[in-house]
Short mmCIF file of C-alpha atoms in Angstrom, two decimals:
data_model
loop_
_atom_site.label_atom_id
_atom_site.label_comp_id
_atom_site.label_asym_id
_atom_site.label_seq_id
_atom_site.Cartn_x
_atom_site.Cartn_y
_atom_site.Cartn_z
CA UNK A 16 0.00 0.00 0.00
CA UNK A 17 1.28 3.47 -0.93
CA UNK A 18 1.75 6.33 1.50
CA UNK A 19 -0.85 8.18 -0.57
CA UNK A 20 -3.47 5.76 0.80
CA UNK A 21 -2.70 6.88 4.36
CA UNK A 22 -2.60 10.66 3.94
CA UNK A 23 -5.91 12.30 2.97
CA UNK A 24 -4.10 15.47 1.87
CA UNK A 25 -2.35 13.50 -0.88
CA UNK A 26 -5.64 12.04 -2.11
CA UNK A 27 -6.95 15.47 -3.05
CA UNK A 28 -6.73 16.59 -6.63
CA UNK A 29 -3.47 18.47 -6.47
CA UNK A 30 -0.62 18.16 -8.91
CA UNK A 31 1.27 15.10 -7.68
CA UNK A 32 3.50 12.30 -8.87
CA UNK A 33 4.64 9.05 -7.27
CA UNK A 34 7.92 7.33 -8.18
CA UNK A 35 9.33 4.11 -6.76
CA UNK A 36 13.01 3.28 -6.98
CA UNK A 37 15.92 1.22 -5.73
CA UNK A 38 18.72 3.74 -6.36
CA UNK A 39 19.30 7.43 -7.03
CA UNK A 40 19.34 7.38 -10.82
CA UNK A 41 20.12 10.25 -13.19
CA UNK A 42 16.44 10.34 -14.16
CA UNK A 43 15.38 10.70 -10.53
CA UNK A 44 17.97 13.44 -9.98
CA UNK A 45 16.49 15.32 -12.94
CA UNK A 46 12.95 14.92 -11.59
CA UNK A 47 14.01 16.24 -8.18
CA UNK A 48 15.76 19.20 -9.80
CA UNK A 49 12.75 20.02 -11.97
CA UNK A 50 10.37 19.84 -9.01
CA UNK A 51 12.47 22.10 -6.79
CA UNK A 52 13.30 24.71 -9.43
CA UNK A 53 9.61 24.94 -10.37
CA UNK A 54 8.70 25.46 -6.70
CA UNK A 55 11.19 28.03 -5.41
CA UNK A 56 13.87 30.47 -6.51
CA UNK A 57 16.99 28.93 -7.97
CA UNK A 58 19.17 30.24 -5.14
CA UNK A 59 17.08 28.13 -2.74
CA UNK A 60 16.39 25.18 -5.05
CA UNK A 61 20.08 24.28 -5.43
CA UNK A 62 20.77 23.77 -1.70
CA UNK A 63 17.40 22.04 -1.28
CA UNK A 64 18.45 19.57 -3.95
CA UNK A 65 21.38 18.62 -1.71
CA UNK A 66 18.96 18.14 1.20
CA UNK A 67 16.68 15.88 -0.86
CA UNK A 68 19.63 13.90 -2.19
CA UNK A 69 20.72 13.20 1.40
CA UNK A 70 17.21 12.05 2.30
CA UNK A 71 17.11 9.65 -0.65
CA UNK A 72 20.55 8.27 0.23
CA UNK A 73 19.41 7.79 3.84
CA UNK A 74 16.39 5.86 2.57
CA UNK A 75 18.61 3.65 0.41
CA UNK A 76 20.89 2.96 3.37
CA UNK A 77 17.86 2.08 5.49
CA UNK A 78 16.77 -0.39 2.81
CA UNK A 79 20.28 -1.86 2.73
CA UNK A 80 20.14 -2.32 6.49
CA UNK A 81 16.82 -4.14 6.25
CA UNK A 82 18.13 -6.34 3.46
CA UNK A 83 21.19 -7.25 5.52
CA UNK A 84 19.11 -7.90 8.63
CA UNK A 85 16.66 -10.08 6.69
CA UNK A 86 19.33 -12.19 5.03
CA UNK A 87 21.32 -12.65 8.23
CA UNK A 88 18.31 -13.43 10.45
CA UNK A 89 18.89 -10.31 12.56
CA UNK A 90 16.10 -9.41 14.96
CA UNK A 91 16.81 -5.97 16.49
CA UNK A 92 14.53 -6.85 19.41
CA UNK A 93 16.80 -9.72 20.44
CA UNK A 94 19.60 -8.72 22.83
CA UNK A 95 22.85 -8.28 20.94
CA UNK A 96 21.33 -8.72 17.51
CA UNK A 97 21.23 -5.04 16.58
CA UNK A 98 24.96 -4.61 17.17
CA UNK A 99 25.74 -7.77 15.21
CA UNK A 100 23.49 -6.58 12.41
CA UNK A 101 25.21 -3.21 12.28
CA UNK A 102 28.59 -4.92 11.83
CA UNK A 103 27.17 -6.78 8.83
CA UNK A 104 25.59 -3.56 7.54
CA UNK A 105 28.88 -1.65 7.66
CA UNK A 106 30.63 -4.40 5.74
CA UNK A 107 27.95 -4.26 3.04
CA UNK A 108 28.08 -0.46 2.98
CA UNK A 109 31.87 -0.50 2.54
CA UNK A 110 31.47 -2.78 -0.51
CA UNK A 111 28.34 -1.07 -1.80
CA UNK A 112 27.74 -1.46 -5.52
CA UNK A 113 24.79 0.60 -6.70
CA UNK A 114 23.75 -1.67 -9.55
CA UNK A 115 24.15 -4.93 -7.65
CA UNK A 116 22.16 -3.77 -4.65
CA UNK A 117 19.50 -2.10 -6.80
CA UNK A 118 18.94 -5.54 -8.32
CA UNK A 119 18.82 -7.13 -4.86
CA UNK A 120 16.37 -4.50 -3.58
CA UNK A 121 14.09 -5.19 -6.53
CA UNK A 122 14.40 -8.94 -5.98
CA UNK A 123 13.25 -8.60 -2.35
CA UNK A 124 10.73 -5.82 -3.12
CA UNK A 125 12.56 -3.38 -0.83
CA UNK A 126 12.23 -0.04 -2.62
CA UNK A 127 11.69 3.57 -1.64
CA UNK A 128 8.77 5.68 -2.81
CA UNK A 129 8.94 9.39 -3.59
CA UNK A 130 5.81 11.51 -3.75
CA UNK A 131 6.10 14.97 -5.29
CA UNK A 132 3.03 17.09 -4.54
CA UNK A 133 2.19 20.73 -5.22
CA UNK A 134 -0.50 22.33 -3.05
CA UNK A 135 -1.96 25.80 -2.77
CA UNK A 136 0.72 27.27 -0.51
CA UNK A 137 3.42 24.61 -0.31
CA UNK A 138 5.30 22.00 -2.27
CA UNK A 139 5.95 18.74 -0.43
CA UNK A 140 8.29 15.80 -0.85
CA UNK A 141 7.65 12.48 0.88
CA UNK A 142 10.21 9.69 0.77
CA UNK A 143 9.14 6.40 2.33
CA UNK A 144 10.72 3.00 2.68
CA UNK A 145 9.38 -0.27 4.09
CA UNK A 146 9.67 -0.98 7.79
CA UNK A 147 9.30 1.25 10.80
CA UNK A 148 12.21 2.93 12.54
CA UNK A 149 14.00 0.66 14.98
CA UNK A 150 14.13 2.08 18.50
CA UNK A 151 17.89 2.66 18.16
CA UNK A 152 17.38 4.52 14.87
CA UNK A 153 14.62 6.72 16.27
CA UNK A 154 16.70 7.69 19.31
CA UNK A 155 19.72 8.43 17.15
CA UNK A 156 17.76 10.63 14.72
CA UNK A 157 16.32 12.63 17.60
CA UNK A 158 19.82 13.15 19.04
CA UNK A 159 21.14 14.32 15.67
CA UNK A 160 18.23 16.71 15.15
CA UNK A 161 18.77 18.23 18.60
CA UNK A 162 22.53 18.43 18.12
CA UNK A 163 22.26 20.14 14.72
CA UNK A 164 20.12 22.89 16.28
CA UNK A 165 23.03 23.82 18.55
CA UNK A 166 25.69 24.36 15.88
CA UNK A 167 26.22 26.82 13.05
CA UNK A 168 28.22 24.66 10.65
CA UNK A 169 29.03 21.11 9.63
CA UNK A 170 32.62 21.28 10.86
CA UNK A 171 31.49 22.14 14.38
CA UNK A 172 28.91 19.35 14.23
CA UNK A 173 31.55 16.87 13.10
CA UNK A 174 33.91 17.84 15.93
CA UNK A 175 31.25 17.80 18.64
CA UNK A 176 28.63 15.25 17.67
CA UNK A 177 29.64 12.88 14.88
CA UNK A 178 29.73 9.17 15.65
CA UNK A 179 30.44 6.04 13.70
CA UNK A 180 27.65 3.86 15.11
CA UNK A 181 25.70 4.05 11.85
CA UNK A 182 27.72 6.67 10.00
CA UNK A 183 28.72 10.13 11.15
CA UNK A 184 25.20 11.54 11.10
CA UNK A 185 26.41 14.26 8.76
CA UNK A 186 23.49 13.79 6.37
CA UNK A 187 20.92 14.77 8.98
CA UNK A 188 23.09 17.65 10.17
CA UNK A 189 23.69 18.85 6.61
CA UNK A 190 19.96 18.93 5.90
CA UNK A 191 19.14 20.83 9.11
CA UNK A 192 21.99 23.31 8.81
CA UNK A 193 21.25 24.05 5.14
CA UNK A 194 17.60 24.73 5.95
CA UNK A 195 18.63 27.13 8.73
CA UNK A 196 21.07 28.94 6.45
CA UNK A 197 18.35 29.29 3.82
CA UNK A 198 16.16 31.00 6.40
CA UNK A 199 13.75 28.05 6.59
CA UNK A 200 12.55 26.38 9.76
CA UNK A 201 14.53 23.11 10.09
CA UNK A 202 11.40 21.54 11.54
CA UNK A 203 9.91 21.61 8.04
CA UNK A 204 11.94 18.42 7.70
CA UNK A 205 10.67 15.46 9.70
CA UNK A 206 11.44 11.74 9.83
CA UNK A 207 8.84 9.48 11.40
CA UNK A 208 7.15 6.08 11.37
CA UNK A 209 3.81 5.67 9.62
CA UNK A 210 2.58 2.86 11.84
CA UNK A 211 -0.54 1.94 9.89
CA UNK A 212 1.51 1.10 6.80
CA UNK A 213 4.72 0.03 8.56
CA UNK A 214 6.77 2.67 6.74
CA UNK A 215 9.57 5.05 7.62
CA UNK A 216 8.84 8.47 6.11
CA UNK A 217 10.93 11.57 5.47
CA UNK A 218 8.87 14.67 4.76
CA UNK A 219 10.18 18.00 3.48
CA UNK A 220 7.67 20.86 3.32
CA UNK A 221 8.67 23.79 1.11
CA UNK A 222 6.53 26.88 1.81
CA UNK A 223 5.66 29.09 -1.13
CA UNK A 224 3.59 31.45 1.03
CA UNK A 225 4.81 33.39 4.06
CA UNK A 226 1.64 32.69 6.06
CA UNK A 227 1.97 28.90 5.95
CA UNK A 228 2.14 27.35 9.44
CA UNK A 229 4.06 24.13 9.84
CA UNK A 230 2.64 21.15 11.79
CA UNK A 231 5.03 21.97 14.65
CA UNK A 232 3.85 25.60 14.79
CA UNK A 233 0.21 24.49 14.83
CA UNK A 234 0.95 21.92 17.53
CA UNK A 235 2.58 24.55 19.73
CA UNK A 236 -0.42 26.84 19.22
CA UNK A 237 -2.79 24.00 20.18
CA UNK A 238 -0.83 23.36 23.38
CA UNK A 239 -1.25 27.02 24.34
CA UNK A 240 -4.91 27.27 23.30
CA UNK A 241 -5.99 24.10 25.09
CA UNK A 242 -3.47 24.44 27.93
CA UNK A 243 -2.74 20.77 27.33
CA UNK A 244 0.14 18.59 28.37
CA UNK A 245 2.25 18.31 25.17
CA UNK A 246 2.75 14.55 25.55
CA UNK A 247 -0.98 13.90 26.05
CA UNK A 248 -1.90 16.10 23.08
CA UNK A 249 0.77 14.48 20.92
CA UNK A 250 -0.65 11.02 21.66
CA UNK A 251 -4.19 12.24 20.92
CA UNK A 252 -3.12 13.68 17.57
CA UNK A 253 -1.17 10.54 16.75
CA UNK A 254 -4.42 8.58 17.00
CA UNK A 255 -6.80 11.20 15.57
CA UNK A 256 -4.39 12.50 12.95
CA UNK A 257 -3.24 16.03 12.25
CA UNK A 258 -3.11 17.22 8.63
CA UNK A 259 0.37 18.34 7.63
CA UNK A 260 -1.17 20.96 5.35
CA UNK A 261 -2.47 24.23 6.76
CA UNK A 262 -4.87 25.02 3.93
#
């Protein structure tokens, strides 16, 4: 089932396109470039293309990890298995051959999906891949997001926060820092689990209107308006759903 089936906003009759893939091909690069340059000024589209490229590469690495775990009978819920699986993953990553693994991803039906959608006030990119975030992945992504908010450049991030557990984390930091330097709210980028479809999703919202309010801004306003506990409200919205579009 596609991510489109889970998000009502993507089922509306906006200009949209869905592409599935196993690698970052030249054709996909061209589609990303066309989408971004038709959405925003060229001075912004270029850096955003780097952000999107990092998100696609992260999705491919996540698929590689799941392929390695599947073929080596790794269960991340079993004590010790996650660490053993990561050793196998790093060996595969060191010997990564784009064409070979693209063939293996297709063989096992482990592909990513990109949804390009243009709405009234925003353009949005969704990149999803099969399987939810492992607990270790989710915790690590949160740490990297928080760390990237504290630094002004990649070199400082590398010195202070990089690790080699699953890679240096530079891709996440690069995306966040580039968004900040473009004058965009880094929280327009989110990575989360879509539990109903068992997918990991990266979402990049690109405002084309200055009055657009991001999901995080609307959540913070709801907390104030309802005087709610943020954790309780977050759980309520997780069940009830909160549209990512502020239309």
